[in-house]
Coordinates of C-alpha atoms in Angstrom, one line a residue:
Chain Z
X1 CA 84.3 -85.8 7.7
X2 CA 86.1 -84.9 4.4
X3 CA 85.0 -81.7 2.9
X4 CA 84.1 -83.4 -0.4
X5 CA 81.6 -85.6 1.4
X6 CA 80.4 -82.8 3.6
X7 CA 79.7 -80.6 0.5
X8 CA 77.9 -83.5 -1.2
X9 CA 75.7 -84.0 1.9
X10 CA 75.0 -80.3 2.3
X11 CA 73.9 -80.1 -1.3
X12 CA 71.6 -83.1 -1.0
X13 CA 70.1 -81.5 2.1
X14 CA 69.7 -78.2 0.3
X15 CA 68.0 -79.9 -2.6
X16 CA 65.6 -81.8 -0.3
X17 CA 64.8 -78.6 1.7
X18 CA 64.0 -76.8 -1.5
X19 CA 61.9 -79.7 -2.8
X20 CA 59.8 -79.7 0.4
X21 CA 59.4 -75.9 0.2
X22 CA 58.3 -76.1 -3.5
X23 CA 55.9 -79.0 -3.1
X24 CA 54.9 -79.5 0.5
X25 CA 55.1 -76.0 2.2
X26 CA 53.5 -77.4 5.3
X27 CA 56.7 -79.3 6.2
X28 CA 59.0 -76.5 5.2
X29 CA 60.3 -75.4 8.7
X30 CA 60.8 -79.1 9.6
X31 CA 62.8 -79.8 6.5
X32 CA 65.2 -76.9 7.0
X33 CA 65.6 -77.3 10.7
X34 CA 66.1 -81.0 10.5
X35 CA 68.5 -80.6 7.6
X36 CA 70.5 -77.9 9.3
X37 CA 70.5 -80.0 12.5
X38 CA 71.7 -83.1 10.7
X39 CA 74.6 -81.2 9.1
X40 CA 75.7 -79.9 12.5
X41 CA 75.3 -83.4 14.0
X42 CA 77.5 -85.1 11.4
X43 CA 80.1 -82.3 11.6
X44 CA 79.6 -80.9 8.2
X45 CA 79.3 -77.5 9.9
X46 CA 80.7 -76.6 13.3
X47 CA 78.4 -75.8 16.1
X48 CA 79.9 -72.4 16.7
X49 CA 79.8 -71.6 13.0
X50 CA 76.1 -72.6 12.9
X51 CA 75.5 -70.3 16.0
X52 CA 77.2 -67.4 14.3
X53 CA 75.1 -67.9 11.2
X54 CA 71.9 -67.9 13.2
X55 CA 73.0 -64.8 15.2
X56 CA 73.9 -63.1 11.9
X57 CA 70.5 -63.9 10.4
X58 CA 68.4 -63.1 13.5
X59 CA 68.1 -59.3 12.9
X60 CA 67.1 -59.9 9.3
X61 CA 64.5 -62.5 10.3
X62 CA 63.1 -60.1 12.9
X63 CA 63.0 -57.3 10.3
X64 CA 61.1 -59.6 7.9
X65 CA 58.6 -60.4 10.7
X66 CA 58.0 -56.7 11.4
X67 CA 57.4 -56.0 7.7
X68 CA 55.0 -58.9 7.4
X69 CA 53.1 -57.4 10.4
X70 CA 53.0 -54.0 8.7
X71 CA 51.6 -55.5 5.5
X72 CA 49.0 -57.5 7.4
X73 CA 48.0 -54.3 9.3
X74 CA 47.6 -52.5 6.0
X75 CA 45.4 -55.3 4.8
X76 CA 43.3 -55.2 8.0
X77 CA 42.9 -51.4 7.7
X78 CA 41.4 -51.9 4.2
X79 CA 44.3 -50.5 2.2
X80 CA 44.1 -53.0 -0.6
X81 CA 40.3 -52.7 -0.9
X82 CA 40.8 -48.9 -1.2
X83 CA 43.5 -49.5 -3.9
X84 CA 41.0 -51.7 -5.8
X85 CA 38.3 -49.0 -5.6
X86 CA 40.7 -46.3 -6.7
X87 CA 41.9 -48.3 -9.7
X88 CA 38.3 -49.2 -10.7
X89 CA 37.3 -45.6 -10.7
X90 CA 40.5 -44.2 -12.2
X91 CA 40.6 -46.6 -15.1
X92 CA 37.3 -45.3 -16.5
X93 CA 36.8 -48.8 -18.0
X94 CA 40.0 -48.6 -20.1
X95 CA 42.4 -51.6 -20.1
X96 CA 45.3 -49.2 -20.8
X97 CA 44.5 -46.9 -17.9
X98 CA 44.0 -49.9 -15.6
X99 CA 47.5 -51.2 -16.6
X100 CA 49.0 -47.8 -16.0
X101 CA 47.4 -47.7 -12.5
X102 CA 48.5 -51.2 -11.7
X103 CA 52.1 -50.3 -12.6
X104 CA 52.0 -47.3 -10.2
X105 CA 50.4 -49.3 -7.4
X106 CA 52.5 -52.5 -7.9
X107 CA 55.7 -50.5 -7.9
X108 CA 54.6 -48.6 -4.7
X109 CA 53.4 -51.7 -2.9
X110 CA 56.4 -53.8 -3.8
X111 CA 58.9 -51.0 -2.8
X112 CA 57.3 -50.2 0.5
X113 CA 55.7 -53.5 1.6
X114 CA 57.7 -56.0 -0.3
X115 CA 57.1 -58.4 -3.1
X116 CA 55.0 -60.7 -0.9
X117 CA 52.4 -58.0 -0.4
X118 CA 52.2 -57.5 -4.2
X119 CA 51.7 -61.2 -4.9
X120 CA 49.5 -62.2 -1.9
X121 CA 47.5 -59.0 -1.2
X122 CA 47.5 -56.9 -4.3
X123 CA 47.2 -59.5 -7.1
X124 CA 43.7 -60.7 -6.1
X125 CA 42.5 -57.1 -5.8
X126 CA 43.8 -56.4 -9.3
X127 CA 42.2 -59.5 -10.6
X128 CA 38.9 -58.5 -9.0
X129 CA 39.2 -54.9 -10.4
X130 CA 39.7 -56.2 -13.9
X131 CA 36.6 -58.4 -13.5
X132 CA 34.6 -55.5 -12.1
X133 CA 35.4 -53.1 -15.0
X134 CA 35.0 -56.0 -17.4
X135 CA 38.3 -56.0 -19.1
X136 CA 41.0 -58.7 -19.6
X137 CA 42.8 -59.7 -16.4
X138 CA 45.9 -60.9 -18.2
X139 CA 47.8 -57.7 -18.6
X140 CA 47.4 -56.4 -15.1
X141 CA 48.0 -59.8 -13.4
X142 CA 51.1 -60.4 -15.5
X143 CA 52.2 -56.9 -14.5
X144 CA 51.8 -57.7 -10.8
X145 CA 53.7 -61.0 -11.2
X146 CA 56.6 -59.2 -13.0
X147 CA 56.7 -56.0 -11.0
X148 CA 56.7 -58.0 -7.7
X149 CA 60.2 -59.1 -8.8
X150 CA 61.5 -56.2 -10.9
X151 CA 60.3 -53.4 -8.7
X152 CA 61.7 -55.1 -5.6
X153 CA 65.1 -53.5 -6.3
X154 CA 64.4 -50.2 -4.8
X155 CA 64.6 -50.4 -1.0
X156 CA 66.0 -52.9 1.5
X157 CA 62.5 -53.7 2.6
X158 CA 61.3 -54.5 -0.9
X159 CA 62.6 -58.1 -1.0
X160 CA 63.9 -60.6 1.5
X161 CA 67.0 -60.9 -0.7
X162 CA 67.7 -57.1 -0.2
X163 CA 67.2 -57.5 3.6
X164 CA 69.6 -60.4 3.7
X165 CA 72.3 -58.4 1.9
X166 CA 71.5 -55.1 3.5
X167 CA 72.4 -56.1 7.0
X168 CA 76.1 -56.6 6.2
X169 CA 76.4 -54.3 3.2
X170 CA 77.5 -51.2 5.1
X171 CA 75.0 -49.1 3.2
X172 CA 72.5 -46.9 4.9
X173 CA 68.9 -47.3 4.1
X174 CA 68.8 -44.0 2.2
X175 CA 72.0 -44.7 0.3
X176 CA 70.7 -48.1 -0.7
X177 CA 67.5 -46.5 -2.0
X178 CA 69.5 -43.7 -3.8
X179 CA 71.7 -46.2 -5.6
X180 CA 68.8 -48.4 -6.6
X181 CA 66.5 -45.6 -7.7
X182 CA 67.7 -45.2 -11.3
X183 CA 67.9 -49.0 -11.8
X184 CA 64.3 -49.4 -10.6
X185 CA 63.1 -46.6 -12.9
X186 CA 64.9 -48.2 -15.8
X187 CA 63.5 -51.7 -15.0
X188 CA 60.0 -50.5 -14.6
X189 CA 60.3 -48.5 -17.9
X190 CA 61.5 -51.6 -19.7
X191 CA 58.6 -53.7 -18.3
X192 CA 56.1 -51.0 -19.3
X193 CA 57.3 -50.9 -22.9
X194 CA 57.5 -54.7 -23.2
X195 CA 54.1 -55.4 -21.6
X196 CA 52.3 -52.7 -23.6
X197 CA 53.6 -54.4 -26.8
X198 CA 53.1 -57.9 -25.6
X199 CA 49.5 -57.4 -24.7
X200 CA 48.7 -55.0 -27.5
X201 CA 45.7 -56.9 -28.6
X202 CA 44.2 -57.0 -25.1
X203 CA 44.9 -53.3 -24.5
X204 CA 43.9 -51.9 -27.9
X205 CA 40.2 -52.5 -27.5
X206 CA 38.5 -49.2 -26.6
X207 CA 35.3 -49.5 -24.6
X208 CA 32.5 -47.5 -23.2
X209 CA 32.4 -46.5 -19.6
X210 CA 30.4 -48.6 -17.2
X211 CA 28.2 -47.6 -14.4
X212 CA 29.1 -45.4 -11.4
X213 CA 31.5 -47.0 -8.9
X214 CA 31.6 -46.4 -5.2
X215 CA 33.9 -43.8 -3.8
X216 CA 36.7 -45.5 -1.9
X217 CA 37.3 -45.0 1.8
X218 CA 40.9 -44.0 2.2
X219 CA 42.6 -45.8 5.1
X220 CA 44.4 -42.7 6.5
X221 CA 45.8 -44.5 9.6
X222 CA 47.5 -47.2 7.6
X223 CA 48.9 -44.6 5.1
X224 CA 50.1 -42.4 7.9
X225 CA 51.9 -45.4 9.6
X226 CA 53.5 -46.3 6.2
X227 CA 54.6 -42.7 5.5
X228 CA 56.1 -42.3 9.0
X229 CA 57.9 -45.7 8.8
X230 CA 59.4 -44.7 5.5
X231 CA 60.6 -41.3 6.9
X232 CA 62.0 -43.3 9.8
X233 CA 63.9 -45.6 7.5
X234 CA 65.3 -42.6 5.5
X235 CA 66.5 -40.8 8.7
X236 CA 67.6 -44.0 10.5
X237 CA 71.3 -43.6 9.8
X238 CA 71.3 -39.9 10.7
X239 CA 69.6 -40.7 14.0
X240 CA 71.9 -43.7 14.6
X241 CA 69.0 -46.1 14.8
X242 CA 69.1 -49.5 13.1
X243 CA 66.3 -49.7 10.5
X244 CA 65.0 -52.9 12.0
X245 CA 63.8 -50.8 15.1
X246 CA 62.0 -48.4 12.8
X247 CA 60.2 -51.5 11.2
X248 CA 59.4 -52.8 14.7
X249 CA 58.0 -49.4 15.7
X250 CA 55.8 -49.3 12.5
X251 CA 54.6 -52.9 13.1
X252 CA 53.7 -52.0 16.7
X253 CA 52.0 -48.8 15.7
X254 CA 49.7 -50.6 13.2
X255 CA 49.2 -53.8 15.3
X256 CA 48.7 -52.6 18.9
X257 CA 45.6 -50.5 18.3
X258 CA 44.0 -53.5 16.5
X259 CA 44.5 -55.7 19.5
X260 CA 42.4 -53.6 21.9
X261 CA 39.1 -53.6 20.0
X262 CA 39.8 -57.2 19.2
X263 CA 39.8 -56.7 15.4
X264 CA 42.6 -59.2 15.3
X265 CA 43.7 -62.1 17.4
X266 CA 47.1 -63.2 18.6
X267 CA 46.8 -66.3 16.5
X268 CA 46.1 -64.3 13.4
X269 CA 49.1 -62.1 14.1
X270 CA 51.3 -65.1 14.8
X271 CA 50.2 -66.6 11.5
X272 CA 50.9 -63.3 9.7
X273 CA 54.6 -63.3 10.6
X274 CA 55.1 -66.7 9.0
X275 CA 57.0 -68.4 11.8
X276 CA 57.4 -71.5 9.7
X277 CA 59.1 -69.5 7.0
X278 CA 61.3 -67.6 9.4
X279 CA 62.5 -70.9 10.9
X280 CA 63.1 -72.2 7.3
X281 CA 65.3 -69.1 6.5
X282 CA 67.4 -69.8 9.7
X283 CA 67.7 -73.5 8.8
X284 CA 68.5 -72.7 5.2
X285 CA 71.2 -70.3 6.4
X286 CA 72.9 -73.2 8.3
X287 CA 72.6 -75.5 5.3
X288 CA 74.1 -72.9 2.9
X289 CA 76.9 -72.2 5.4
X290 CA 77.7 -75.9 5.4
X291 CA 77.8 -76.0 1.7
X292 CA 79.8 -72.7 1.5
X293 CA 82.4 -73.7 4.0
X294 CA 83.1 -77.1 2.3
X295 CA 84.0 -75.7 -1.1
X296 CA 80.9 -74.0 -2.6
X297 CA 82.0 -70.5 -1.5
X298 CA 85.4 -70.9 -3.1
X299 CA 83.8 -72.2 -6.3
X300 CA 81.6 -69.1 -6.3
X301 CA 84.6 -66.9 -5.6
X302 CA 86.4 -68.4 -8.6
X303 CA 83.4 -67.7 -10.9
X304 CA 82.2 -64.3 -9.6
X305 CA 84.2 -61.3 -10.8
X306 CA 85.7 -59.1 -8.0
X307 CA 85.9 -55.7 -9.6
X308 CA 83.3 -52.9 -9.8
X309 CA 83.8 -52.1 -13.5
X310 CA 80.7 -52.2 -15.7
X311 CA 81.6 -55.6 -17.3
X312 CA 82.2 -57.0 -13.8
X313 CA 78.9 -55.8 -12.5
X314 CA 77.1 -57.1 -15.6
X315 CA 78.7 -60.5 -15.1
X316 CA 77.8 -60.5 -11.4
X317 CA 74.2 -59.6 -12.2
X318 CA 74.0 -62.3 -15.0
X319 CA 75.5 -65.0 -12.8
X320 CA 73.3 -64.2 -9.9
X321 CA 70.2 -64.3 -12.2
X322 CA 71.3 -67.7 -13.4
X323 CA 71.8 -69.0 -9.9
X324 CA 68.5 -67.6 -8.8
X325 CA 66.8 -69.4 -11.7
X326 CA 68.5 -72.7 -10.8
X327 CA 67.8 -72.7 -7.0
X328 CA 65.4 -70.1 -5.7
X329 CA 66.6 -66.5 -5.1
X330 CA 66.7 -66.8 -1.3
X331 CA 69.3 -69.6 -1.2
X332 CA 71.1 -68.0 -4.1
X333 CA 71.4 -64.8 -2.1
X334 CA 72.6 -66.6 1.0
X335 CA 75.2 -68.3 -1.1
X336 CA 76.4 -65.2 -3.0
X337 CA 76.4 -62.6 -0.1
X338 CA 79.7 -63.4 1.5
X339 CA 81.5 -63.4 -1.8
X340 CA 79.8 -60.2 -3.1
X341 CA 80.4 -58.4 0.2
X342 CA 84.1 -58.8 -0.2
X343 CA 83.9 -56.8 -3.5
X344 CA 82.0 -53.9 -2.1
X345 CA 78.5 -52.4 -2.3
X346 CA 78.5 -52.2 -6.1
X347 CA 78.9 -55.9 -6.4
X348 CA 76.3 -56.5 -3.7
X349 CA 73.7 -54.4 -5.5
X350 CA 74.6 -56.0 -8.9
X351 CA 74.0 -59.3 -7.3
X352 CA 70.6 -58.2 -6.0
X353 CA 69.7 -57.0 -9.4
X354 CA 70.4 -60.5 -10.7
X355 CA 68.5 -62.4 -8.0
X356 CA 65.6 -60.0 -7.9
X357 CA 64.9 -59.6 -11.6
X358 CA 66.1 -63.0 -12.7
X359 CA 63.2 -65.1 -11.3
X360 CA 60.9 -63.5 -13.9
X361 CA 62.3 -66.1 -16.3
X362 CA 60.7 -69.1 -14.7
X363 CA 57.2 -68.7 -13.6
X364 CA 57.5 -70.4 -10.2
X365 CA 60.7 -68.5 -9.5
X366 CA 63.3 -71.2 -10.1
X367 CA 63.9 -74.4 -12.0
X368 CA 64.4 -76.2 -8.7
X369 CA 60.8 -75.3 -7.7
X370 CA 59.5 -76.3 -11.1
X371 CA 61.3 -79.7 -11.1
X372 CA 60.3 -80.6 -7.6
X373 CA 56.7 -79.7 -8.2
X374 CA 56.9 -82.1 -11.2
X375 CA 58.7 -84.8 -9.4
X376 CA 56.4 -84.7 -6.4
X377 CA 53.4 -84.2 -8.6
X378 CA 52.2 -81.2 -6.7
X379 CA 51.5 -79.2 -9.9
X380 CA 47.7 -79.5 -9.2
X381 CA 46.3 -77.7 -12.2
X382 CA 49.5 -76.0 -13.4
X383 CA 49.1 -75.3 -17.0
X384 CA 52.1 -74.8 -19.3
X385 CA 52.8 -71.2 -19.0
X386 CA 54.8 -70.8 -22.3
X387 CA 53.5 -67.2 -22.4
X388 CA 55.1 -66.4 -19.1
X389 CA 58.4 -67.7 -20.2
X390 CA 58.2 -65.9 -23.5
X391 CA 57.5 -62.6 -21.7
X392 CA 60.4 -63.4 -19.3
X393 CA 62.7 -63.9 -22.2
X394 CA 61.7 -60.5 -23.5
X395 CA 62.1 -58.6 -20.3
X396 CA 64.8 -60.3 -18.1
X397 CA 67.9 -59.8 -20.3
X398 CA 66.8 -56.2 -21.1
X399 CA 66.0 -55.4 -17.4
X400 CA 69.2 -57.0 -16.2
X401 CA 71.4 -54.9 -18.5
X402 CA 69.4 -51.7 -18.1
X403 CA 69.4 -51.9 -14.3
X404 CA 73.1 -52.8 -14.1
X405 CA 74.2 -50.0 -16.4
X406 CA 72.1 -47.5 -14.4
X407 CA 73.6 -48.9 -11.1
X408 CA 77.1 -48.4 -12.5
X409 CA 76.2 -44.8 -13.5
X410 CA 74.7 -44.2 -10.0
X411 CA 77.9 -45.5 -8.4
X412 CA 80.0 -43.1 -10.4
X413 CA 78.3 -40.1 -8.8
Chain K
X1 CA 18.6 -73.2 -36.3
X2 CA 20.9 -73.3 -33.3
X3 CA 23.0 -70.2 -32.9
X4 CA 26.0 -69.7 -30.6
X5 CA 26.7 -66.1 -29.6
X6 CA 30.2 -65.7 -28.1
X7 CA 30.5 -62.6 -26.0
X8 CA 33.5 -61.0 -24.5
X9 CA 33.7 -58.3 -21.9
X10 CA 34.6 -55.4 -24.2
X11 CA 32.0 -55.8 -26.9
X12 CA 29.1 -57.9 -25.6
X13 CA 26.5 -55.2 -26.1
X14 CA 27.2 -54.8 -29.8
X15 CA 27.4 -58.6 -30.3
X16 CA 24.1 -59.1 -28.6
X17 CA 22.4 -56.2 -30.6
X18 CA 23.6 -57.7 -33.9
X19 CA 22.6 -61.2 -32.9
X20 CA 19.1 -60.0 -32.0
X21 CA 18.9 -58.2 -35.4
X22 CA 20.1 -61.1 -37.6
X23 CA 18.8 -64.2 -36.0
X24 CA 15.3 -65.4 -37.0
X25 CA 12.7 -65.3 -34.2
X26 CA 12.6 -69.1 -34.0
X27 CA 16.4 -69.5 -33.6
X28 CA 17.6 -71.4 -30.6
X29 CA 20.2 -69.2 -29.0
X30 CA 23.1 -70.0 -26.7
X31 CA 25.1 -67.2 -25.1
X32 CA 28.7 -68.2 -24.4
X33 CA 31.3 -66.7 -22.2
X34 CA 34.7 -68.2 -21.7
X35 CA 36.8 -67.1 -18.7
X36 CA 40.5 -67.1 -19.4
X37 CA 42.2 -69.1 -16.7
X38 CA 45.7 -67.9 -17.6
X39 CA 45.7 -64.9 -15.2
X40 CA 44.6 -67.2 -12.4
X41 CA 47.5 -69.6 -13.3
X42 CA 50.0 -66.7 -13.2
X43 CA 48.8 -65.6 -9.8
X44 CA 49.0 -69.1 -8.5
X45 CA 52.5 -69.6 -10.0
X46 CA 53.7 -66.4 -8.5
X47 CA 52.7 -67.6 -5.0
X48 CA 54.6 -70.9 -5.5
X49 CA 57.7 -68.8 -6.2
X50 CA 57.4 -67.4 -2.6
X51 CA 59.0 -70.6 -1.4
X52 CA 56.4 -71.6 1.0
X53 CA 55.6 -68.2 2.4
X54 CA 51.9 -67.5 2.8
X55 CA 50.7 -71.0 2.2
X56 CA 48.1 -72.4 1.6
X57 CA 47.8 -71.3 -2.0
X58 CA 44.5 -73.0 -2.4
X59 CA 42.5 -70.3 -0.5
X60 CA 43.5 -67.7 -3.0
X61 CA 42.9 -70.0 -5.9
X62 CA 39.3 -70.5 -4.8
X63 CA 39.0 -66.8 -4.2
X64 CA 40.1 -65.9 -7.8
X65 CA 38.0 -68.6 -9.3
X66 CA 34.9 -67.3 -7.4
X67 CA 35.6 -63.8 -8.6
X68 CA 35.9 -65.0 -12.2
X69 CA 32.8 -67.1 -12.1
X70 CA 30.7 -64.4 -10.5
X71 CA 31.9 -61.9 -13.1
X72 CA 31.0 -64.3 -15.9
X73 CA 27.6 -65.0 -14.5
X74 CA 26.8 -61.3 -14.2
X75 CA 28.0 -60.7 -17.7
X76 CA 25.8 -63.5 -19.1
X77 CA 22.8 -62.4 -17.2
X78 CA 23.2 -58.8 -18.5
X79 CA 23.6 -60.1 -22.0
X80 CA 20.5 -62.2 -21.7
X81 CA 18.4 -59.4 -20.5
X82 CA 19.8 -57.1 -23.2
X83 CA 18.9 -59.8 -25.8
X84 CA 15.3 -59.8 -24.6
X85 CA 14.7 -63.3 -26.1
X86 CA 14.9 -66.7 -24.5
X87 CA 18.5 -68.0 -24.6
X88 CA 20.6 -70.5 -22.8
X89 CA 23.7 -69.3 -21.0
X90 CA 26.9 -71.3 -21.1
X91 CA 29.9 -70.3 -18.9
X92 CA 33.2 -72.1 -19.7
X93 CA 36.7 -71.8 -18.2
X94 CA 40.0 -72.5 -19.8
X95 CA 41.9 -71.5 -23.0
X96 CA 39.4 -69.2 -24.6
X97 CA 39.8 -70.1 -28.2
X98 CA 39.8 -73.8 -27.6
X99 CA 36.7 -73.6 -25.4
X100 CA 34.8 -71.6 -28.0
X101 CA 35.6 -74.1 -30.7
X102 CA 34.6 -77.0 -28.4
X103 CA 31.3 -75.2 -27.8
X104 CA 30.4 -75.0 -31.5
X105 CA 29.7 -78.7 -31.8
X106 CA 26.1 -79.1 -33.1
X107 CA 25.9 -75.4 -33.7
X108 CA 24.6 -74.0 -37.1
X109 CA 25.9 -70.5 -36.8
X110 CA 28.5 -68.8 -34.5
X111 CA 28.3 -65.1 -34.0
X112 CA 31.4 -63.3 -32.7
X113 CA 32.9 -59.8 -32.7
X114 CA 36.3 -58.7 -34.0
X115 CA 38.6 -58.6 -31.0
X116 CA 41.6 -56.7 -32.4
X117 CA 42.4 -53.2 -33.7
X118 CA 39.0 -51.7 -34.7
X119 CA 40.4 -48.5 -36.1
X120 CA 41.5 -50.0 -39.4
X121 CA 40.1 -52.5 -41.9
X122 CA 42.4 -55.4 -42.1
X123 CA 43.7 -58.6 -40.5
X124 CA 44.7 -56.9 -37.3
X125 CA 41.1 -56.3 -36.5
X126 CA 41.0 -59.9 -35.5
X127 CA 42.9 -60.9 -32.3
X128 CA 44.6 -64.3 -31.8
X129 CA 41.6 -65.8 -30.0
X130 CA 39.0 -64.9 -32.7
X131 CA 41.4 -65.8 -35.4
X132 CA 41.8 -69.3 -34.0
X133 CA 38.0 -69.6 -33.7
X134 CA 37.3 -68.4 -37.2
X135 CA 39.9 -70.8 -38.6
X136 CA 38.7 -73.8 -36.7
X137 CA 34.9 -73.5 -36.2
X138 CA 33.0 -76.4 -37.9
X139 CA 30.0 -74.2 -38.6
X140 CA 29.0 -70.9 -40.3
X141 CA 30.5 -67.8 -38.8
X142 CA 29.0 -64.4 -38.6
X143 CA 31.8 -61.9 -37.8
X144 CA 30.7 -58.5 -36.7
X145 CA 32.2 -55.1 -36.2
X146 CA 31.4 -54.1 -32.6
X147 CA 31.5 -50.4 -33.6
X148 CA 30.6 -48.9 -37.0
X149 CA 33.3 -50.3 -39.4
X150 CA 36.2 -48.0 -40.2
X151 CA 36.1 -46.3 -43.6
X152 CA 37.6 -48.0 -46.7
X153 CA 40.4 -45.3 -46.6
X154 CA 42.0 -47.2 -43.7
X155 CA 43.2 -49.9 -46.1
X156 CA 46.8 -49.2 -46.9
X157 CA 47.7 -48.5 -50.5
X158 CA 48.7 -51.6 -52.6
X159 CA 52.4 -52.3 -52.7
X160 CA 54.5 -50.9 -55.5
X161 CA 54.5 -52.9 -58.7
X162 CA 57.7 -55.0 -58.7
X163 CA 60.1 -54.1 -61.6
X164 CA 59.7 -56.6 -64.5
X165 CA 62.2 -59.5 -64.3
X166 CA 65.4 -58.5 -66.2
X167 CA 65.2 -61.8 -68.2
X168 CA 62.3 -60.3 -70.2
X169 CA 64.4 -57.3 -71.5
X170 CA 66.3 -59.6 -73.9

């Protein structure tokens, strides 16, 4: 098969897989696995290359599964209910205070448990808290949606994109966090300033304090497991242990005790690790490998700067953000990693800034998702979120530049 | 007389108190609350961005809707008991300003509170939603200050007199 034809086929398969993911998530593993299998069968990608890709992705997929189990364990232990109760009490009925608390909590949850936890587990709690203290839910919910992306820079576990890049980056867990600390602080600062102004009329209204709220029960066990896991991550390179084993230990510590008194079932746990999505990532890896090998990688190599100067890093971040907005940030990362890796850790981290912060521009994470949802009429009751796009236009360019400049500064030390 | 009293979370007590004070005893009263669905839409959209992880999205959608509807029902019931007069409660969902205007059909007077900056007299004391409602309501409107109104000194001084046009000096 000519490489031109193979590239065209791989891109069609990629587009279809993304379409299914966007509009019919139930068939998502099938689409990627069948698509990847088809590309192997027609020879668009060699069997051994496909095998290498799968072997390369396997530790990352395992890592993700462990993190999902930890997040599920935290939910089971009541961490998110406790967070809701703490926020309700701490806000004293003030929308401003609630927003400040949501910022702190969303940054922490995103950094430690990943963006999925913020979107799936924290956002409903924040929504309920706003309803409970009778204040507008718009500022805190927008804050969750934005911070799930923009605070996901900090640690390798904060975003699947980070995990995908971390494995081959040559950075230790602690070094990754140290380099991304300043960019994260900068990005969160920008979000705070912009959101405060954007929702000024929602936040300005002072109000009287409501009735007494119940004292939250602090889930000590879940917090202890989280703290120990984080310490384990930080020390992993000193101890010579791959961070994935630390995650596995954390997942086991929070899951095994729940199995004995039957507070959870094997089925619930199996569902929590998102096996369909893990298969999808593996299949997507093979599809992207086929596209990369047949010309896409060299095209990306021609466009993406190689150096580590500030203008180079800014260009890498901007191009990565653009690509993440066209396709979703997971395929964008798979596509960009090999090229960015060749330019060193600075380029990899700049690429991550782009793919992590960029999706705040389009409210479903990418134009591909948006288009497919339109095409397949899966938009249900989607309303036009012009407001979301306006907010994205205000924050994304500013956060991209701030984070990249701060990354560049961190790299100079 | 059919009066519509639009209450929002922050200021419902003051709005109800003033409605009770101003409306004649024989007035037919409807208490209105509109739940903004934008936050729900944002939460839903964020989940679609997860590329199929944690499907189905519908379970959370229902969960958020239930939270929002329960909160609205509780607020309306608190408002009704504070009012202490018979009143009909109406809970709507959607774009707040549009829903309020839609609810003013066949209404003689709409009572609402300023929803902006309440520390200064001036146009900023009215937020975008109330501004739209005031501009579009097809009935009389009673606009209240939810707290004691700020003093007249909060009005900024008038702008400097512009210099007389130079043409006049000839």
